[in-house]
Short mmCIF file of C-alpha atoms and ligand atoms in Angstrom, two decimals:
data_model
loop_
_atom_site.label_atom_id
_atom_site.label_comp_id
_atom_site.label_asym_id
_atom_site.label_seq_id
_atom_site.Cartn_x
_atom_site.Cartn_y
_atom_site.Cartn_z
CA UNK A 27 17.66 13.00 -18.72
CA UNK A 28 18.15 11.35 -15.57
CA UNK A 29 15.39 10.47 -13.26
CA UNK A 30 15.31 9.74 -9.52
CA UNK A 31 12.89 7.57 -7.92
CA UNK A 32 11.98 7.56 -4.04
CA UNK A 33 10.63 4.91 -2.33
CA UNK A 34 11.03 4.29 1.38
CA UNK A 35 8.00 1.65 2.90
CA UNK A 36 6.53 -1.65 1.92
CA UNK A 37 3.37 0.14 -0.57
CA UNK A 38 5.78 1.91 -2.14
CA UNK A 39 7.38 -0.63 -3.67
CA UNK A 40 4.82 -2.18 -5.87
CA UNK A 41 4.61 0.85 -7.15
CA UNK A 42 8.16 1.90 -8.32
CA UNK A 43 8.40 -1.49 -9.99
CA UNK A 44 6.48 -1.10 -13.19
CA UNK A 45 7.26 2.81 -13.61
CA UNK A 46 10.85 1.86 -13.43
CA UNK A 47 10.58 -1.08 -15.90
CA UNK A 48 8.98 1.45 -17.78
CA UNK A 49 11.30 4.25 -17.86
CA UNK A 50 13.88 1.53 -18.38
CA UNK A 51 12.53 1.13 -22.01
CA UNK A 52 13.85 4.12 -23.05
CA UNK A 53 17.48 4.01 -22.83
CA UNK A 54 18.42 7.59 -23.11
CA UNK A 55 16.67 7.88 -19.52
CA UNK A 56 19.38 7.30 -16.66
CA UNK A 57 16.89 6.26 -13.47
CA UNK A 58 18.69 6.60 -9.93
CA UNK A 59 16.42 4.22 -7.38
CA UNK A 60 16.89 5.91 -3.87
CA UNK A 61 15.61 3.72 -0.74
CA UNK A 62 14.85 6.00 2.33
CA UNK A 63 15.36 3.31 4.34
CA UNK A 64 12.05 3.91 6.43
CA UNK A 65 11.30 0.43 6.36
CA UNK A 66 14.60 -1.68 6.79
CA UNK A 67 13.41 -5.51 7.95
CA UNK A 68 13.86 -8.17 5.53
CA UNK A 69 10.56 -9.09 5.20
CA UNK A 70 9.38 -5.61 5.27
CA UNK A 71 11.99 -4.45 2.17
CA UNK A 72 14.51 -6.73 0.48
CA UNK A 73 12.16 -9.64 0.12
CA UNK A 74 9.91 -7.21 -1.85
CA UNK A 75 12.95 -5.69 -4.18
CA UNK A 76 14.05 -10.03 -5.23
CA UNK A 77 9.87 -10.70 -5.84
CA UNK A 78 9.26 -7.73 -7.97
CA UNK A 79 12.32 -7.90 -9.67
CA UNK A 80 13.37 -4.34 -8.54
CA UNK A 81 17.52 -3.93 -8.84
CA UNK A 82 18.99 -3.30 -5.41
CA UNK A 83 18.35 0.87 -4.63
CA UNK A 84 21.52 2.74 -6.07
CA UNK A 85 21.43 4.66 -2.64
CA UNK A 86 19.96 3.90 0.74
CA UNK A 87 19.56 6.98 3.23
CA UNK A 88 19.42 4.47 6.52
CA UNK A 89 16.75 6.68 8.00
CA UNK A 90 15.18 4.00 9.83
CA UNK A 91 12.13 4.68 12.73
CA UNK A 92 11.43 7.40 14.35
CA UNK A 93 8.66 9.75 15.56
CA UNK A 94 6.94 11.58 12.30
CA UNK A 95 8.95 14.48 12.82
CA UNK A 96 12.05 12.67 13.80
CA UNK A 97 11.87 10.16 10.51
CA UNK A 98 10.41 12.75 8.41
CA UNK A 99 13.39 15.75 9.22
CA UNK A 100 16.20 12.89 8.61
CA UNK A 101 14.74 11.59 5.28
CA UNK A 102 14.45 15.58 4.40
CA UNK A 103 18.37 16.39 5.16
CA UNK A 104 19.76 13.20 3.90
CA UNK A 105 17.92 13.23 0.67
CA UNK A 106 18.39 17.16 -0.13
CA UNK A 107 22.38 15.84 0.31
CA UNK A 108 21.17 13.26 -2.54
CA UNK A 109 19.38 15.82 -5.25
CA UNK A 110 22.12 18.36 -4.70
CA UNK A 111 24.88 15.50 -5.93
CA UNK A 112 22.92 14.00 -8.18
CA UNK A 113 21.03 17.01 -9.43
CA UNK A 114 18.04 15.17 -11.59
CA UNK A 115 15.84 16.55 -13.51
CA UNK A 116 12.64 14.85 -12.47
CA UNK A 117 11.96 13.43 -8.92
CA UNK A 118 9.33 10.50 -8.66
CA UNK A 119 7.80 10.14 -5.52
CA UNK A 120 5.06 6.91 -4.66
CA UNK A 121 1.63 6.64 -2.08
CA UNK A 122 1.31 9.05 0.87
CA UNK A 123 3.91 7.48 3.20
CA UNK A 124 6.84 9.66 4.89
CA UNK A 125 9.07 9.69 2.82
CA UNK A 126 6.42 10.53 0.07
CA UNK A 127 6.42 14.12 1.65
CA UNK A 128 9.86 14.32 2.99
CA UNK A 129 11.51 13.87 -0.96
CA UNK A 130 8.65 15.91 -1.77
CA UNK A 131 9.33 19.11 0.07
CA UNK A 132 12.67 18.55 -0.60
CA UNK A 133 12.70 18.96 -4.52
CA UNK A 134 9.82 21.86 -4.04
CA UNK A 135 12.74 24.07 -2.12
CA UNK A 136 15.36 23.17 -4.33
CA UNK A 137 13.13 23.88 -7.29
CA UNK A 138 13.73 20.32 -8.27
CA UNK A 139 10.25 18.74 -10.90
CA UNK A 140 8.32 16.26 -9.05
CA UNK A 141 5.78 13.86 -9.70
CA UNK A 142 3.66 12.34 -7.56
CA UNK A 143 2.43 8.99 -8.75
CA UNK A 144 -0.70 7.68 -6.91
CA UNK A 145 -1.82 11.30 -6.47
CA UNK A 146 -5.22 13.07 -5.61
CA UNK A 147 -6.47 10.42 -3.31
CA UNK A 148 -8.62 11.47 0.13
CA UNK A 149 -10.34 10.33 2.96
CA UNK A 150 -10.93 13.65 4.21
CA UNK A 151 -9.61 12.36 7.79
CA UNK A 152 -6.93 14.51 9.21
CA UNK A 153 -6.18 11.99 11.74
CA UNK A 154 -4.46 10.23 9.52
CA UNK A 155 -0.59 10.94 8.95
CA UNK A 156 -1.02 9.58 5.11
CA UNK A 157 -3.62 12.17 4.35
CA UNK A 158 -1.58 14.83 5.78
CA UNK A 159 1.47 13.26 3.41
CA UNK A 160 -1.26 12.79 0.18
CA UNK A 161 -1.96 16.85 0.65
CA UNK A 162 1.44 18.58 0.97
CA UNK A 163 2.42 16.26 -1.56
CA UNK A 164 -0.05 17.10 -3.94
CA UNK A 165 0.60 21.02 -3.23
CA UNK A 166 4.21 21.12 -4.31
CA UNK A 167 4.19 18.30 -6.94
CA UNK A 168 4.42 19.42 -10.91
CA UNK A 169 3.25 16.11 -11.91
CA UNK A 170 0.22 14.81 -10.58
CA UNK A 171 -1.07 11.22 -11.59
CA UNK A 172 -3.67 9.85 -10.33
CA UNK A 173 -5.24 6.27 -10.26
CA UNK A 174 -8.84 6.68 -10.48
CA UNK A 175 -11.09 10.26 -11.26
CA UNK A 176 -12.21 11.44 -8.25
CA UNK A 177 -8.38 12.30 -7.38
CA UNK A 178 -8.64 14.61 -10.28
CA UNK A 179 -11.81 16.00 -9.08
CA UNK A 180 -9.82 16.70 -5.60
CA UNK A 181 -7.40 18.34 -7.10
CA UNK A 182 -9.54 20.63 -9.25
CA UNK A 183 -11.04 21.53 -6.06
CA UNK A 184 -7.75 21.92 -4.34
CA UNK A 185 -6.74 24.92 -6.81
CA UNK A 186 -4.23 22.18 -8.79
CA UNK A 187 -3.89 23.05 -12.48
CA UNK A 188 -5.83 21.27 -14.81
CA UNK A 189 -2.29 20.76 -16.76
CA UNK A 190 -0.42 19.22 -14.01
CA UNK A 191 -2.73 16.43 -14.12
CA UNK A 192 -2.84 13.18 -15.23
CA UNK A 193 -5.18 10.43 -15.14
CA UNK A 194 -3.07 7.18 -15.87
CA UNK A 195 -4.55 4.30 -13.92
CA UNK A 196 -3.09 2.43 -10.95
CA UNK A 197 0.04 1.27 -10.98
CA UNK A 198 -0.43 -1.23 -8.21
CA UNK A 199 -2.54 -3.38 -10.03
CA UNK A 200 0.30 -3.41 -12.87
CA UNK A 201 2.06 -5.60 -10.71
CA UNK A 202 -0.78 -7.27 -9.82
CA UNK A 203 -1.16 -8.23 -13.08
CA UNK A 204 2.44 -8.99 -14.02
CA UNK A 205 2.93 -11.23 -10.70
CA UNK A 206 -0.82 -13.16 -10.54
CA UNK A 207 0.92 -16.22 -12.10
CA UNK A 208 3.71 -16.33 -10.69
CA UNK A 209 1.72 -15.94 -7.50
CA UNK A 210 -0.33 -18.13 -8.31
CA UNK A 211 2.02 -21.22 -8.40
CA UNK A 212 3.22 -20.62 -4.96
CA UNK A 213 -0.10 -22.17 -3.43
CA UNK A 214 1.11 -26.14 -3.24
CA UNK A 215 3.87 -25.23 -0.58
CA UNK A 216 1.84 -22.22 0.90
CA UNK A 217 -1.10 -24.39 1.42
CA UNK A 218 0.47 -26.95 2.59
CA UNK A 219 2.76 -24.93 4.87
CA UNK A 220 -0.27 -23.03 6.48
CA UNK A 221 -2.98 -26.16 5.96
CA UNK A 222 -5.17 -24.03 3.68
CA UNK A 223 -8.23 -25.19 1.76
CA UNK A 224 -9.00 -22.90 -1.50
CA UNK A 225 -11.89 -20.23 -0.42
CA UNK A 226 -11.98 -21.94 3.19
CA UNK A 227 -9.65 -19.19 5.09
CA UNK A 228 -9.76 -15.30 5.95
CA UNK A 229 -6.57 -13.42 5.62
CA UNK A 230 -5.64 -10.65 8.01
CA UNK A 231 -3.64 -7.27 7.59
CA UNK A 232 -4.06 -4.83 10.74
CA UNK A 233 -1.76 -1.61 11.28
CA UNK A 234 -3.34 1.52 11.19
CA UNK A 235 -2.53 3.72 14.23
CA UNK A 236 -5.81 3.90 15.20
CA UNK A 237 -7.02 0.24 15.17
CA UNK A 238 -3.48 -1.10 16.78
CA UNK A 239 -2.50 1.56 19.13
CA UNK A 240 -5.67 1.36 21.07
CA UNK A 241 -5.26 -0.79 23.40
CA UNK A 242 -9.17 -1.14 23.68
CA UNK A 243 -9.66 -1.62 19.85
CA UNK A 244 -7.09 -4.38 19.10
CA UNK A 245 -8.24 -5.92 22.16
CA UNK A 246 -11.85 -5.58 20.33
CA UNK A 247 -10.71 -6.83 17.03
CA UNK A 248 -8.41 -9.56 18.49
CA UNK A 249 -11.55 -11.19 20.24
CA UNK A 250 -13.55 -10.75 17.41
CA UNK A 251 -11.13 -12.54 14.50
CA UNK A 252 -10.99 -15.46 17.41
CA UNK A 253 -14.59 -15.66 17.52
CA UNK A 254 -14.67 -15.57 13.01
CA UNK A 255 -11.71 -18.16 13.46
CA UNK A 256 -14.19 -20.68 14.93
CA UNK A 257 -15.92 -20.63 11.36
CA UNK A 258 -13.82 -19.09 9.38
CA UNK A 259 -9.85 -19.82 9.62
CA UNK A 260 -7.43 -17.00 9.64
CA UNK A 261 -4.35 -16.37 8.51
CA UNK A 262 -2.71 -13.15 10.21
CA UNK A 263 0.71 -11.90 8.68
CA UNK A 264 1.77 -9.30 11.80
CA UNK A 265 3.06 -5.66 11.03
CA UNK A 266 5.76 -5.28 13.62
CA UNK A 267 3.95 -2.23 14.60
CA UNK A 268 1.11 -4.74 15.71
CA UNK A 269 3.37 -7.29 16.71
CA UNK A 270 4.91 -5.00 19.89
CA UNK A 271 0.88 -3.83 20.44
CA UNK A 272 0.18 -7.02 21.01
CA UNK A 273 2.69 -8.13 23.16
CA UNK A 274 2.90 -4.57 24.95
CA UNK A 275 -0.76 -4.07 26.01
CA UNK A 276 -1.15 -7.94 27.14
CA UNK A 277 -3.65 -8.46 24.44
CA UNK A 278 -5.24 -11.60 24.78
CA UNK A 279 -5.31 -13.77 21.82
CA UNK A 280 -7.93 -16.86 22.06
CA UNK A 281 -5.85 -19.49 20.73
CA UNK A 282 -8.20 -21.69 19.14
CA UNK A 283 -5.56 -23.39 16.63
CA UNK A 284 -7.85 -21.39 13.59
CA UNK A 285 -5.84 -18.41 13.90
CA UNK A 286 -2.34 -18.45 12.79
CA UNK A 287 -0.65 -15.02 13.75
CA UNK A 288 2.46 -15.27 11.20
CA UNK A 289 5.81 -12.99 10.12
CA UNK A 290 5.38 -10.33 7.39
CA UNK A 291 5.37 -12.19 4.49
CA UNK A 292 6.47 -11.23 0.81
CA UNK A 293 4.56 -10.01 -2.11
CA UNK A 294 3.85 -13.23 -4.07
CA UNK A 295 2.99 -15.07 -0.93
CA UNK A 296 0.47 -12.53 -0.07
CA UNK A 297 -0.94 -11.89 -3.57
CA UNK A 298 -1.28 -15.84 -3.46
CA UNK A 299 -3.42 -16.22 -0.26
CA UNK A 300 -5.67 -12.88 -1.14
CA UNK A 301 -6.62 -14.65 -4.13
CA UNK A 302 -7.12 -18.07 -2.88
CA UNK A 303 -8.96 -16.14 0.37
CA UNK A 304 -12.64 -16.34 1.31
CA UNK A 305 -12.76 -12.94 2.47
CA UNK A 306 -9.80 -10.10 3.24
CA UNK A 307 -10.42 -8.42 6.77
CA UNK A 308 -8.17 -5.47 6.66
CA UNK A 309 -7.32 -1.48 7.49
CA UNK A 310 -4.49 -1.37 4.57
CA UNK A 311 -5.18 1.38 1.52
CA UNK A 312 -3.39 -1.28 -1.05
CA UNK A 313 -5.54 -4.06 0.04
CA UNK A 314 -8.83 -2.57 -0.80
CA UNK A 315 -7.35 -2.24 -4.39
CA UNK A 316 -6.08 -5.51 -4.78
CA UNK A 317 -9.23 -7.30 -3.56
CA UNK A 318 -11.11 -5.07 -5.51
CA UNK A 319 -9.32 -6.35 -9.02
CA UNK A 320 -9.28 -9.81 -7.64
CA UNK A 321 -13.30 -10.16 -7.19
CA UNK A 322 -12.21 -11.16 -3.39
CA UNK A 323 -15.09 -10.10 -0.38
CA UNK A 324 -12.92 -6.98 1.73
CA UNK A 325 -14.14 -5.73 5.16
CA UNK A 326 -12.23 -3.27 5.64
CA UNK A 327 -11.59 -2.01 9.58
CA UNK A 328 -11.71 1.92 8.87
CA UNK A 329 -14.51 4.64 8.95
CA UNK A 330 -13.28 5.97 6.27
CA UNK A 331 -11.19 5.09 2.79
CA UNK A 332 -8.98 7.34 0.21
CA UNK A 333 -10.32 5.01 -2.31
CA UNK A 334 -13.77 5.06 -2.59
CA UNK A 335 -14.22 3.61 -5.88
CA UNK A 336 -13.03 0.10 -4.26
CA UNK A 337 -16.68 0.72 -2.52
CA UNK A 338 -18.65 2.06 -5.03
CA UNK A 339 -17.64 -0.39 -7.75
CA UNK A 340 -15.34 -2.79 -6.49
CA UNK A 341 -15.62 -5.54 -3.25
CA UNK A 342 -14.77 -3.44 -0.02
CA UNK A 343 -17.08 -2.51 2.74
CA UNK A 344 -16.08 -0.66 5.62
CA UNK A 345 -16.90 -2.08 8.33
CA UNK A 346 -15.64 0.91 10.69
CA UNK A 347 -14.85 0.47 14.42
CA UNK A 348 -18.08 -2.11 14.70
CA UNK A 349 -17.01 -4.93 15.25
CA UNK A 350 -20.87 -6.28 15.25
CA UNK A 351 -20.76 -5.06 11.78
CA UNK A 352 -17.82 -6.95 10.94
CA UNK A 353 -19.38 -10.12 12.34
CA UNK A 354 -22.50 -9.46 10.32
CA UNK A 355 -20.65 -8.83 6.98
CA UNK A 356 -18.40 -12.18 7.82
CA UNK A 357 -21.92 -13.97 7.96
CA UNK A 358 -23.15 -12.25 4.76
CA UNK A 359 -19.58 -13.66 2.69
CA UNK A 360 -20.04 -16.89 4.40
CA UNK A 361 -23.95 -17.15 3.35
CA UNK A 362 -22.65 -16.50 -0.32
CA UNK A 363 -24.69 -13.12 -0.13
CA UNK A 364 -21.30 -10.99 -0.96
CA UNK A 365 -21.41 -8.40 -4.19
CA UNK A 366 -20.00 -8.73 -7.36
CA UNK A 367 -17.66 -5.64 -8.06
CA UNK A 368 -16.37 -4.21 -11.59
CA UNK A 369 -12.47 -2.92 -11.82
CA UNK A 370 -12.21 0.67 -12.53
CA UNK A 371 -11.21 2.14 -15.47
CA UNK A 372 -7.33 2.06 -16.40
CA UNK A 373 -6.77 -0.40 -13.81
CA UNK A 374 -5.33 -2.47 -16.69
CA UNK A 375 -2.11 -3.13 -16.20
CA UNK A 376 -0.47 -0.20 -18.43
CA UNK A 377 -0.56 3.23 -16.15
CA UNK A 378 3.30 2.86 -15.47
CA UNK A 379 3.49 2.83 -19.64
CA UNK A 380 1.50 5.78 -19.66
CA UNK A 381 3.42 7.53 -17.08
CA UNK A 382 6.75 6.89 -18.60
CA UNK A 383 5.37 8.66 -22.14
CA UNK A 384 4.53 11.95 -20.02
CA UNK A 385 7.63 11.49 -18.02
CA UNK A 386 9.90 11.26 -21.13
CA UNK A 387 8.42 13.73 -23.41
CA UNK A 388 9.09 10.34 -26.18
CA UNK A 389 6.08 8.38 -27.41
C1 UD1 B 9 4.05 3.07 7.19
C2 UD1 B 9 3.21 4.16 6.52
C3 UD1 B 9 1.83 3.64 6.24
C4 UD1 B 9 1.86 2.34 5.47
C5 UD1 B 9 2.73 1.35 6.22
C6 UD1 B 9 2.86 0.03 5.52
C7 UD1 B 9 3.74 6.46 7.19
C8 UD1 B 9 3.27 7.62 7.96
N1 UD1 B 9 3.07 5.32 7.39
O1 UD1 B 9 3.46 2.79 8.44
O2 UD1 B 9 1.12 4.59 5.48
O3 UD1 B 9 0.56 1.85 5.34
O4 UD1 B 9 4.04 1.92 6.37
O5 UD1 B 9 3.64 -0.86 6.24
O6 UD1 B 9 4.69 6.59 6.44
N2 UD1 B 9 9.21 -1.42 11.95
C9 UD1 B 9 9.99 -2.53 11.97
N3 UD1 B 9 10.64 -2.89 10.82
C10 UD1 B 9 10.55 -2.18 9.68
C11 UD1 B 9 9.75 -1.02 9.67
C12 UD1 B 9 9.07 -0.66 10.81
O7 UD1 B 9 10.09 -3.21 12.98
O8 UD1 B 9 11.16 -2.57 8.67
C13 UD1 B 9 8.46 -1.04 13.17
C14 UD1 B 9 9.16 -0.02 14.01
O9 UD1 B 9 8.88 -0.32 15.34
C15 UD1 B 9 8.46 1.25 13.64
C16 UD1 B 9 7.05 0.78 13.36
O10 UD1 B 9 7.20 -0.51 12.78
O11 UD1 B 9 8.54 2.20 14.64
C17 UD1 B 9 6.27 1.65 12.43
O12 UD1 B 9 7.00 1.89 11.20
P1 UD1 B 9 6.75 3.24 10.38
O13 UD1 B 9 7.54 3.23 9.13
O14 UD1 B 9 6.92 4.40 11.29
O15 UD1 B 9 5.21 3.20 10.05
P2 UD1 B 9 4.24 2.02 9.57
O16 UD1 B 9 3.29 1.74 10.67
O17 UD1 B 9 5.01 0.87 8.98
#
């Protein structure tokens, strides 16, 4: 049986990692690890493939960046080159990012099986390119396998069959768990390197089209972190989507030497800081699931999330477009006056095992 894995951006890599040290335990299953090349920086790609241990991707498509359309239609004839050469029987696709869809769509018209592994997830925003992905994904795929119940629920509604369905657990947070030590011993040099005190510091993610390509907005949420900074330091890793907002619109940063806009940095390094962190301030889908497992305060910069059980029993508030809200919340963490959140069930470190016994047919 050989099996072909997709990945293409920085979330999706997390994710291939412990279904593909999964598969890999059953050594009648050749796995093919195919890199769409949508995200192609270091620190945006390789770094992530050394950290999680991930073997270099058999084949990279080069696709690069593009307009939706543009980067979506060159993943799409590149990769239907791929399954036609390769011809495997099962095609695993990750998240709700282009080249989710793209390697979706693909399979779907050759009449190629694919599974969708993070599957079922909504924020019932159209705006959003990923819920467009997470929907024509979930359409075409044969396996569906989602991380939490109220994906299954969505795709009951949807008109999915009850037998294409699969409710493993998140297979995020099996890295999560698999890397915490390791992670965890990087915070001597990255302390030091940033001057960091343990739970004195607020970590930053921004990227989401609609918070960064505003000018108005990031100009918003730029003054506000400043103002948080005085009380509150912050550590900002940039997107490079953010990074040319920034420096395109003019966007004033008070520099008030609390806010440290950084590079991208890797997974352990990140892992590291969001569990050393006061509170996470962030628009990222990921995030709110890491900070939920970690017991770690998230604000999260979005009127809306595909994960609601992060809010209902995890850490994460959304904070929306307010940015008096945000400042209110900040006070709330800083008072001590945060909530306690539970993890939800399965998020245990073993949906990638679970996945691999469906995948394989072999116990
Ligand atoms: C993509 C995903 C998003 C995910 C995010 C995580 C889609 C629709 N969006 O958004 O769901 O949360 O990845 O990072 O798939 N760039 C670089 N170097 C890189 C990659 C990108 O400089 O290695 C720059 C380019 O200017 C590019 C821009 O970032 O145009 C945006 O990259 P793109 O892959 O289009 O979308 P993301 O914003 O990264």
């Amino acid at each position: 049986m050989k099996i072909l894995h997709v990945v293409g951006a920085r979330p999706n890599f997390m994710k291939v990692a412990p279904v593909h040290r999964a598969i890999a335990a059953y050594p009648q299953i050749w796995q093919i690890l195919v890199h769409t090349g949508q995200h192609y920086d270091l620190n945006m790609s390789d770094i992530f493939f050394q950290q999680l241990g991930l073997p270099a991707p058999n084949i990279n498509l080069e696709v690069g960046s593009g307009s939706h359309a543009v980067q979506t239609a060159q993943i799409m004839m590149r990769f239907e080159e791929t399954v036609l050469k390769e011809k495997p029987d099962l095609v695993l696709v990750y998240g709700d990012v282009n080249s989710t869809v793209a390697a979706a769509l693909v399979c779907a018209k050759l009449g190629v099986r694919v599974g969708h592994v993070e599957a079922g997830l909504r924020s019932f925003d159209r705006t959003m390119p990923e819920e467009i992905n997470r929907l024509m994904t979930d359409q075409v795929a044969d396996y569906l396998f989602t991380p939490s119940q109220d994906g299954d629920e969505h795709l009951l509604r949807e008109g999915v069959s009850a037998q294409k369905i699969h409710f493993v657990g998140n297979v995020m947070i099996d890295t999560l768990v698999r890397l915490l030590p390791a992670a965890g011993r990087l915070w001597p040099r990255i302390s030091s390197d940033l001057h960091l005190k343990d739970q004195r510091f607020g970590l930053v993610t921004l990227h989401r089209p609609s918070n960064v390509d505003d000018p108005a907005m990031l100009a918003q949420i730029m003054t506000t972190l400043a103002d948080i900074s005085h009380e509150l330091p912050i550590v900002f890793p940039i997107h490079p989507r953010t990074r040319v907002r920034i420096a395109s619109y003019d966007v004033q940063i008070k520099e008030n030497g609390n806010m440290q806009l950084i590079d991208p940095i890797g997974y352990l390094d990140f892992l590291c800081l969001q569990q050393r962190a006061k509170l996470v301030i962030t628009d990222s889908g990921g995030i709110q699931e890491e900070t939920t497992y970690l017991n770690v305060p998230c604000l999260t910069v979005r009127e809306n999330t595909e994960r609601p059980v992060t809010v209902e029993q995890g850490t994460n508030i959304l904070v929306g477009r307010d940015m008096a809200l945000l400042r209110e919340e900040t006070q709330r963490v800083l008072a001590g006056a945060s909530r306690k959140g539970t993890v939800p069930p399965l998020w245990d470190g073993h949906a990638a095992e679970r996945i691999a016994v469906i995948v394989t047919g072999l116990g």
